[in-house]
CSV table of C-alpha atoms and ligand atoms in Angstrom, one decimal:
chain,number,residue,atom,x,y,z
P,479,UNK,CA,0.1,0.4,-0.1
P,480,UNK,CA,1.4,3.5,-0.7
P,481,UNK,CA,2.9,6.0,1.9
P,482,UNK,CA,2.4,9.3,2.3
P,483,UNK,CA,3.9,12.2,4.1
P,484,UNK,CA,0.7,11.7,6.4
P,485,UNK,CA,-2.8,10.1,6.8
P,486,UNK,CA,-5.6,12.3,7.9
P,487,UNK,CA,-6.7,11.1,11.9
P,488,UNK,CA,-10.0,9.5,11.3
P,489,UNK,CA,-12.5,9.7,13.8
P,490,UNK,CA,-14.5,6.9,14.7
P,491,UNK,CA,-18.2,7.0,12.4
P,492,UNK,CA,-20.6,6.8,14.7
P,493,UNK,CA,-19.0,9.2,16.6
P,494,UNK,CA,-19.6,12.0,13.6
P,495,UNK,CA,-22.9,10.3,12.8
P,496,UNK,CA,-24.0,11.5,16.5
P,497,UNK,CA,-22.7,15.0,16.0
P,498,UNK,CA,-24.7,14.9,13.0
P,499,UNK,CA,-28.5,14.1,14.8
P,500,UNK,CA,-28.4,17.8,16.0
P,501,UNK,CA,-27.5,19.6,13.1
P,502,UNK,CA,-30.5,17.1,10.8
P,503,UNK,CA,-33.1,17.7,13.6
P,504,UNK,CA,-32.1,21.6,13.7
P,505,UNK,CA,-31.7,22.0,9.6
P,506,UNK,CA,-28.6,24.5,11.0
P,507,UNK,CA,-25.4,23.7,9.1
P,508,UNK,CA,-23.8,27.4,8.9
P,509,UNK,CA,-24.0,30.1,10.6
P,510,UNK,CA,-22.0,30.7,13.7
P,511,UNK,CA,-24.5,27.5,14.8
P,512,UNK,CA,-23.8,25.8,18.2
P,513,UNK,CA,-20.7,23.2,16.7
P,514,UNK,CA,-19.1,25.9,15.6
P,515,UNK,CA,-19.1,28.2,18.9
P,516,UNK,CA,-18.1,24.7,20.8
P,517,UNK,CA,-15.2,24.5,18.4
P,518,UNK,CA,-14.2,27.7,19.2
P,519,UNK,CA,-14.7,27.5,22.6
P,520,UNK,CA,-13.0,24.3,23.4
P,521,UNK,CA,-10.0,24.9,20.9
P,522,UNK,CA,-9.7,28.4,22.2
P,523,UNK,CA,-9.0,27.1,25.5
P,524,UNK,CA,-6.2,24.6,24.5
P,525,UNK,CA,-4.4,26.9,22.8
P,526,UNK,CA,-4.6,29.2,25.6
P,527,UNK,CA,-6.0,32.2,23.6
P,528,UNK,CA,-8.3,34.5,24.7
P,529,UNK,CA,-10.7,34.8,21.5
P,530,UNK,CA,-10.7,32.0,19.5
P,531,UNK,CA,-12.4,31.9,15.9
P,532,UNK,CA,-13.4,29.0,13.7
P,533,UNK,CA,-12.7,30.4,9.9
P,534,UNK,CA,-13.1,28.2,6.6
P,535,UNK,CA,-9.3,27.1,6.3
P,536,UNK,CA,-5.7,28.6,7.1
P,537,UNK,CA,-5.1,30.5,4.4
P,538,UNK,CA,-8.4,32.9,4.8
P,539,UNK,CA,-7.4,33.0,8.8
P,540,UNK,CA,-4.3,34.9,7.1
P,541,UNK,CA,-5.9,37.4,5.0
P,542,UNK,CA,-8.7,38.0,7.8
P,543,UNK,CA,-5.9,39.0,10.2
P,544,UNK,CA,-4.6,41.2,7.8
P,545,UNK,CA,-7.8,42.8,7.1
P,546,UNK,CA,-8.2,42.9,11.1
P,547,UNK,CA,-5.2,44.6,11.5
P,548,UNK,CA,-6.0,47.1,9.3
P,549,UNK,CA,-2.5,46.3,7.3
P,550,UNK,CA,-1.5,48.1,4.4
P,551,UNK,CA,1.9,48.8,2.6
P,552,UNK,CA,4.9,46.0,3.5
P,553,UNK,CA,5.1,43.4,5.6
P,554,UNK,CA,7.9,41.4,6.2
P,555,UNK,CA,7.7,37.9,6.0
P,556,UNK,CA,9.9,34.1,5.6
P,557,UNK,CA,10.8,32.4,3.2
P,558,UNK,CA,10.5,29.2,4.4
P,559,UNK,CA,7.4,28.3,4.9
P,560,UNK,CA,4.0,27.0,2.7
P,561,UNK,CA,3.2,29.5,-0.3
P,562,UNK,CA,-0.4,30.8,1.4
P,563,UNK,CA,1.8,32.4,4.0
P,564,UNK,CA,3.6,34.5,1.2
P,565,UNK,CA,0.8,34.7,-1.6
P,566,UNK,CA,-2.3,35.6,1.0
P,567,UNK,CA,-0.3,39.1,1.8
P,568,UNK,CA,-0.3,39.2,-2.0
P,569,UNK,CA,-3.8,38.6,-2.3
P,570,UNK,CA,-4.9,41.1,0.5
P,571,UNK,CA,-2.6,43.7,-2.1
P,572,UNK,CA,0.2,43.5,0.5
P,573,UNK,CA,3.9,43.5,-0.3
P,574,UNK,CA,5.5,41.2,1.1
P,575,UNK,CA,9.4,41.8,2.3
P,576,UNK,CA,11.4,38.7,2.5
P,577,UNK,CA,14.0,38.7,5.2
P,578,UNK,CA,16.1,35.8,5.3
P,579,UNK,CA,15.3,32.1,8.5
P,580,UNK,CA,18.3,31.9,10.9
P,581,UNK,CA,20.1,28.6,9.9
P,582,UNK,CA,19.6,26.7,12.4
P,583,UNK,CA,16.2,27.4,13.4
P,584,UNK,CA,14.7,27.9,10.0
P,585,UNK,CA,12.4,30.6,10.9
P,586,UNK,CA,12.6,34.3,10.2
P,587,UNK,CA,15.9,35.7,11.8
P,588,UNK,CA,15.3,38.7,13.8
P,589,UNK,CA,18.2,40.4,12.7
P,590,UNK,CA,17.8,40.0,9.0
P,591,UNK,CA,13.9,41.2,9.5
P,592,UNK,CA,15.3,44.2,11.3
P,593,UNK,CA,17.2,45.3,8.3
P,594,UNK,CA,14.3,45.5,6.1
P,595,UNK,CA,12.5,47.6,7.9
P,596,UNK,CA,11.1,50.6,6.0
P,597,UNK,CA,8.3,53.7,6.9
P,598,UNK,CA,6.5,51.5,4.8
P,599,UNK,CA,6.4,48.0,7.1
P,600,UNK,CA,3.2,47.8,8.8
P,601,UNK,CA,4.0,44.0,10.5
P,602,UNK,CA,5.7,41.2,10.5
P,603,UNK,CA,4.3,37.5,9.4
P,604,UNK,CA,6.6,34.4,10.6
P,605,UNK,CA,5.9,31.0,10.4
P,606,UNK,CA,6.8,28.3,13.4
P,607,UNK,CA,7.4,26.2,10.4
P,608,UNK,CA,7.5,22.6,11.0
P,609,UNK,CA,6.1,23.6,14.8
P,610,UNK,CA,9.5,25.1,15.3
P,611,UNK,CA,9.3,28.0,16.9
P,612,UNK,CA,10.3,31.4,16.1
P,613,UNK,CA,12.7,33.8,17.8
P,614,UNK,CA,9.3,35.0,19.9
P,615,UNK,CA,11.4,37.5,22.2
P,616,UNK,CA,13.8,39.2,19.7
P,617,UNK,CA,10.5,39.2,17.4
P,618,UNK,CA,7.8,41.2,19.6
P,619,UNK,CA,10.3,43.5,21.3
P,620,UNK,CA,11.6,44.4,17.6
P,621,UNK,CA,7.8,44.5,16.4
P,622,UNK,CA,6.9,46.7,20.2
P,623,UNK,CA,10.2,49.0,19.2
P,624,UNK,CA,8.9,49.8,15.3
P,625,UNK,CA,5.4,49.5,16.1
P,626,UNK,CA,4.2,46.8,13.9
P,627,UNK,CA,2.1,44.2,14.4
P,628,UNK,CA,3.4,40.4,14.7
P,629,UNK,CA,1.7,38.0,13.5
P,630,UNK,CA,2.5,34.2,13.4
P,631,UNK,CA,1.5,31.7,11.2
P,632,UNK,CA,0.9,28.8,13.2
P,633,UNK,CA,-0.6,26.5,11.3
P,634,UNK,CA,1.9,23.4,12.2
P,635,UNK,CA,1.4,24.2,16.2
P,636,UNK,CA,-1.5,22.5,17.6
P,637,UNK,CA,-0.4,20.6,20.4
P,638,UNK,CA,2.9,22.3,20.7
P,639,UNK,CA,3.9,24.3,24.1
P,640,UNK,CA,6.7,26.6,23.7
P,641,UNK,CA,8.0,27.5,27.5
P,642,UNK,CA,5.3,26.0,29.2
P,643,UNK,CA,2.5,27.8,26.8
P,644,UNK,CA,0.8,27.1,24.0
P,645,UNK,CA,2.6,28.1,20.8
P,646,UNK,CA,0.0,29.6,19.1
P,647,UNK,CA,-0.5,32.1,21.9
P,648,UNK,CA,2.6,34.2,21.0
P,649,UNK,CA,2.0,37.4,18.6
P,650,UNK,CA,-0.6,39.8,18.4
P,651,UNK,CA,-2.3,37.4,16.3
P,652,UNK,CA,-1.8,33.9,15.2
P,653,UNK,CA,-3.3,31.5,12.9
P,654,UNK,CA,-4.2,28.3,12.1
P,655,UNK,CA,-5.1,25.5,9.4
P,656,UNK,CA,-7.2,22.7,10.4
P,657,UNK,CA,-6.8,21.4,6.7
P,658,UNK,CA,-7.0,17.9,7.1
P,659,UNK,CA,-3.2,17.1,6.9
P,660,UNK,CA,-2.9,18.6,10.2
P,661,UNK,CA,-3.1,16.7,13.7
P,662,UNK,CA,-6.2,18.7,14.3
P,663,UNK,CA,-8.6,19.1,11.9
P,664,UNK,CA,-11.9,19.9,10.2
P,665,UNK,CA,-11.1,18.4,6.6
P,666,UNK,CA,-10.9,21.9,5.9
P,667,UNK,CA,-10.7,24.4,8.4
P,668,UNK,CA,-8.7,27.7,10.0
P,669,UNK,CA,-8.0,29.2,13.6
P,670,UNK,CA,-7.9,32.7,14.5
P,671,UNK,CA,-6.3,33.4,17.7
P,672,UNK,CA,-5.4,36.7,19.8
P,673,UNK,CA,-5.8,38.3,22.5
P,674,UNK,CA,-7.3,41.8,21.5
P,675,UNK,CA,-11.2,41.9,21.6
P,676,UNK,CA,-11.3,44.4,18.9
P,677,UNK,CA,-9.4,42.6,16.5
P,678,UNK,CA,-11.7,39.2,17.6
P,679,UNK,CA,-14.5,41.2,17.2
P,680,UNK,CA,-13.0,42.5,13.6
P,681,UNK,CA,-12.3,38.8,12.1
P,682,UNK,CA,-15.4,37.9,13.4
P,683,UNK,CA,-17.4,41.0,11.5
P,684,UNK,CA,-14.8,40.5,8.0
P,685,UNK,CA,-15.4,36.2,8.6
P,686,UNK,CA,-19.1,37.2,7.6
P,687,UNK,CA,-19.3,39.6,5.2
P,688,UNK,CA,-18.7,42.3,7.0
P,689,UNK,CA,-22.0,42.2,8.5
P,690,UNK,CA,-22.1,43.9,12.4
P,691,UNK,CA,-25.4,43.0,13.6
P,692,UNK,CA,-28.4,42.0,11.4
P,693,UNK,CA,-28.1,45.3,9.2
P,694,UNK,CA,-24.9,47.2,9.3
P,695,UNK,CA,-22.4,47.0,6.9
P,696,UNK,CA,-19.1,48.8,9.0
P,697,UNK,CA,-16.4,47.3,7.3
P,698,UNK,CA,-16.0,45.0,3.6
P,699,UNK,CA,-16.0,41.2,4.3
P,700,UNK,CA,-16.1,37.9,2.6
P,701,UNK,CA,-17.3,34.6,3.7
P,702,UNK,CA,-14.9,32.6,5.6
P,703,UNK,CA,-17.3,31.2,8.0
P,704,UNK,CA,-16.8,27.1,8.8
P,705,UNK,CA,-19.2,25.0,8.3
P,706,UNK,CA,-21.6,23.5,11.1
P,707,UNK,CA,-20.4,19.5,9.5
P,708,UNK,CA,-16.8,20.9,9.3
P,709,UNK,CA,-17.1,21.6,12.6
P,710,UNK,CA,-18.9,18.4,13.9
P,711,UNK,CA,-15.8,16.5,12.4
P,712,UNK,CA,-13.3,18.6,14.5
P,713,UNK,CA,-15.1,17.8,17.6
P,714,UNK,CA,-14.9,14.6,16.9
P,715,UNK,CA,-11.0,14.3,16.0
P,716,UNK,CA,-9.7,16.6,19.2
P,717,UNK,CA,-10.4,14.0,22.3
P,718,UNK,CA,-7.8,12.2,20.0
P,719,UNK,CA,-5.2,14.6,19.2
P,720,UNK,CA,-3.0,13.7,22.0
P,721,UNK,CA,-3.0,10.1,21.5
P,722,UNK,CA,-2.0,10.5,18.2
P,723,UNK,CA,0.7,12.7,19.1
P,724,UNK,CA,1.7,9.8,21.7
P,725,UNK,CA,2.1,7.4,18.7
P,726,UNK,CA,3.9,10.0,16.5
P,727,UNK,CA,6.7,10.5,19.2
P,728,UNK,CA,7.0,6.9,19.0
P,729,UNK,CA,7.6,6.9,14.5
P,730,UNK,CA,9.7,10.3,15.0
P,731,UNK,CA,12.0,8.3,17.8
P,732,UNK,CA,12.2,5.1,15.8
P,733,UNK,CA,12.9,7.4,12.6
P,734,UNK,CA,16.0,8.9,14.4
P,735,UNK,CA,17.9,5.4,16.3
P,736,UNK,CA,17.4,4.2,12.5
P,737,UNK,CA,19.2,6.6,11.0
P,738,UNK,CA,21.4,7.3,13.5
P,739,UNK,CA,24.1,5.7,11.1
P,740,UNK,CA,24.1,8.7,8.6
P,741,UNK,CA,23.9,11.3,10.8
P,742,UNK,CA,27.1,12.7,9.2
P,743,UNK,CA,25.4,12.7,6.2
P,744,UNK,CA,22.2,14.5,6.7
P,745,UNK,CA,21.1,16.7,9.5
P,746,UNK,CA,18.7,14.8,11.8
P,747,UNK,CA,15.3,16.5,13.5
P,748,UNK,CA,16.1,18.5,16.6
P,749,UNK,CA,13.9,19.1,18.9
P,750,UNK,CA,14.1,22.8,19.9
P,751,UNK,CA,14.8,23.8,23.8
P,752,UNK,CA,11.8,24.5,26.2
P,753,UNK,CA,9.2,22.7,23.2
P,754,UNK,CA,6.5,20.1,23.9
P,755,UNK,CA,6.2,19.1,20.2
P,756,UNK,CA,3.2,17.7,18.6
P,757,UNK,CA,5.8,15.7,16.5
P,758,UNK,CA,3.7,16.9,13.2
P,759,UNK,CA,6.5,16.5,10.7
P,760,UNK,CA,10.2,14.8,10.5
P,761,UNK,CA,11.9,17.4,8.2
P,762,UNK,CA,15.3,15.7,7.1
P,763,UNK,CA,18.5,18.2,5.7
P,764,UNK,CA,20.5,16.6,2.9
P,765,UNK,CA,24.1,17.7,2.0
P,766,UNK,CA,22.8,18.7,-1.5
P,767,UNK,CA,20.0,18.5,-3.2
P,768,UNK,CA,20.9,15.7,-5.4
P,769,UNK,CA,21.4,13.6,-2.0
P,770,UNK,CA,17.6,14.5,-2.0
P,771,UNK,CA,16.8,13.7,-5.0
P,772,UNK,CA,18.5,10.0,-5.0
P,773,UNK,CA,16.5,9.6,-1.4
P,774,UNK,CA,13.0,10.4,-3.7
P,775,UNK,CA,13.8,7.9,-6.3
P,776,UNK,CA,14.6,5.2,-4.0
P,777,UNK,CA,11.3,6.0,-1.4
P,778,UNK,CA,9.3,6.6,-4.7
P,779,UNK,CA,10.2,3.2,-6.6
P,780,UNK,CA,9.2,1.7,-2.7
P,781,UNK,CA,5.2,3.4,-3.4
P,782,UNK,CA,6.8,5.7,-0.7
P,783,UNK,CA,5.7,9.5,-0.9
P,784,UNK,CA,7.9,12.1,1.0
P,785,UNK,CA,7.7,15.9,0.5
P,786,UNK,CA,9.8,18.6,-0.1
P,787,UNK,CA,8.4,20.8,2.5
P,788,UNK,CA,9.4,23.6,1.6
P,789,UNK,CA,11.0,24.2,-1.5
P,790,UNK,CA,11.1,26.3,-3.5
P,791,UNK,CA,12.1,29.5,-1.0
P,792,UNK,CA,8.9,32.1,-1.5
P,793,UNK,CA,11.1,35.0,-2.2
P,794,UNK,CA,11.8,33.0,-5.6
P,795,UNK,CA,8.0,32.7,-6.6
P,796,UNK,CA,7.4,34.7,-9.9
P,797,UNK,CA,4.9,36.8,-9.0
P,798,UNK,CA,7.3,37.7,-5.9
P,799,UNK,CA,10.3,40.4,-6.0
P,800,UNK,CA,13.6,40.4,-6.2
P,801,UNK,CA,14.3,40.1,-2.3
P,802,UNK,CA,17.2,38.2,-1.8
P,803,UNK,CA,17.6,35.0,0.8
P,804,UNK,CA,20.6,33.2,0.5
P,805,UNK,CA,20.1,31.3,3.6
P,806,UNK,CA,16.1,29.6,3.0
P,807,UNK,CA,17.6,29.1,-0.9
P,808,UNK,CA,20.3,26.9,0.3
P,809,UNK,CA,18.2,25.5,2.9
P,810,UNK,CA,15.0,24.4,0.7
P,811,UNK,CA,16.1,22.3,-1.8
P,812,UNK,CA,18.2,20.2,0.8
P,813,UNK,CA,14.9,19.5,2.6
P,814,UNK,CA,12.6,16.7,3.0
P,815,UNK,CA,9.6,15.3,5.2
P,816,UNK,CA,9.0,11.6,5.6
P,817,UNK,CA,6.1,10.1,6.4
P,818,UNK,CA,5.0,10.2,9.7
P,819,UNK,CA,1.8,10.0,11.0
P,820,UNK,CA,-0.1,7.5,13.9
P,821,UNK,CA,-0.8,4.8,11.7
P,822,UNK,CA,2.4,4.6,10.4
P,823,UNK,CA,3.4,0.8,10.7
P,824,UNK,CA,6.6,1.0,12.7
P,825,UNK,CA,8.0,-1.3,9.7
P,826,UNK,CA,7.3,1.0,7.6
P,827,UNK,CA,9.5,3.0,9.6
P,828,UNK,CA,12.2,0.8,9.4
P,829,UNK,CA,11.7,0.2,5.5
P,830,UNK,CA,11.8,3.8,4.9
P,831,UNK,CA,14.9,4.1,6.8
P,832,UNK,CA,16.8,1.4,5.8
P,833,UNK,CA,16.6,2.7,2.1
P,834,UNK,CA,17.4,6.2,3.0
P,835,UNK,CA,20.3,4.7,4.5
P,836,UNK,CA,21.3,2.8,1.2
P,837,UNK,CA,20.8,5.9,-0.9
P,838,UNK,CA,23.1,8.0,1.4
P,839,UNK,CA,25.6,5.3,0.8
E,6,PLP,C1,2.7,27.2,7.2
E,6,PLP,C2,1.3,27.2,6.9
E,6,PLP,N1,0.5,28.3,6.2
E,6,PLP,C3,-0.6,28.3,5.6
E,6,PLP,C4,-1.3,27.2,5.8
E,6,PLP,C5,-2.8,27.2,4.4
E,6,PLP,O1,-3.7,26.5,4.9
E,6,PLP,P1,-5.2,25.9,4.6
E,6,PLP,O2,-4.7,24.9,3.6
E,6,PLP,O3,-5.9,25.6,6.1
E,6,PLP,O4,-5.6,27.2,3.6
E,6,PLP,C6,-0.5,26.3,5.7
E,6,PLP,C7,-1.7,24.4,5.4
E,6,PLP,O5,-1.8,24.4,4.5
E,6,PLP,C8,0.6,25.9,6.2
E,6,PLP,O6,1.6,24.8,6.2
């Protein structure tokens, strides 16, 4: 059977059917219904965020963050992330300015970020890539000093705690994706976290066409509502997340052990200090792109499909400007994420690791 980079958590069908009953009985499928509200409450509590707003996907969560913070002009962001981080800015009419990442953390480097600040800069948008924390203190200090908003793309972080606090609780706004590839998912979905009640209100209003009350359209909005069906699915999955993380951890550690012998030829993922990790990704950093290619071919020949998260670097996309980011440009083509999910048989971990070791010989 094919092995993919991840496999969505699937709750018992009966749990889902149970949650569908009230939706059927009340014929209430959307528009801020009880399932969405329950999900918002539980997820916001889990993320220790005073306000949590469920939305249709993680891309709209990013767009709503920009809209709610009333951004215009330039936003400094990372080249090492999923395309939606930067393309959401372009879609909002903002100009992404790429600052380079730090060579060891792979997240936005605060020093490189400081160099890119101009009179047009309004915000910093940094990604906790793979669920690994950005330098939250330095970025917060920089944002404070320069009067900028700080947004974290926390799409990968559900289940991650940093220094005893959920990673998504840092920043003026943090956004998550609840896409089926994420540990907590609603098939398609997203989430916005903020401690600021005004920002939260603006996200809620703009998520719903700009309706502020029944008849007032104070600001332009979009339709970014999560449906009751999607919220019901996430509510069914939520109780299984913790156990899934335990199983992911076992597989993560099995990879580490099996790949230990080639640690001089490939950089194994290191869990940063003070991070309670969700084990969402197993990124390997190869010596060069050719080694990635060899590993890729070896795995695909076994019907195993790793992913080149995250290549190409976003500053190189044809619709972006001409910012250079030498560190990210050197890292991205050398990264490969191995299959990792709670149901991945340990035998598959062994097989995949053995093929990798051989490809590196
Ligand atoms: C870092 C990051 N940002 C944003 C997104 C966009 O989320 P969605 O697919 O829910 O729109 C994703 C992923 O899918 C992501 O990995």
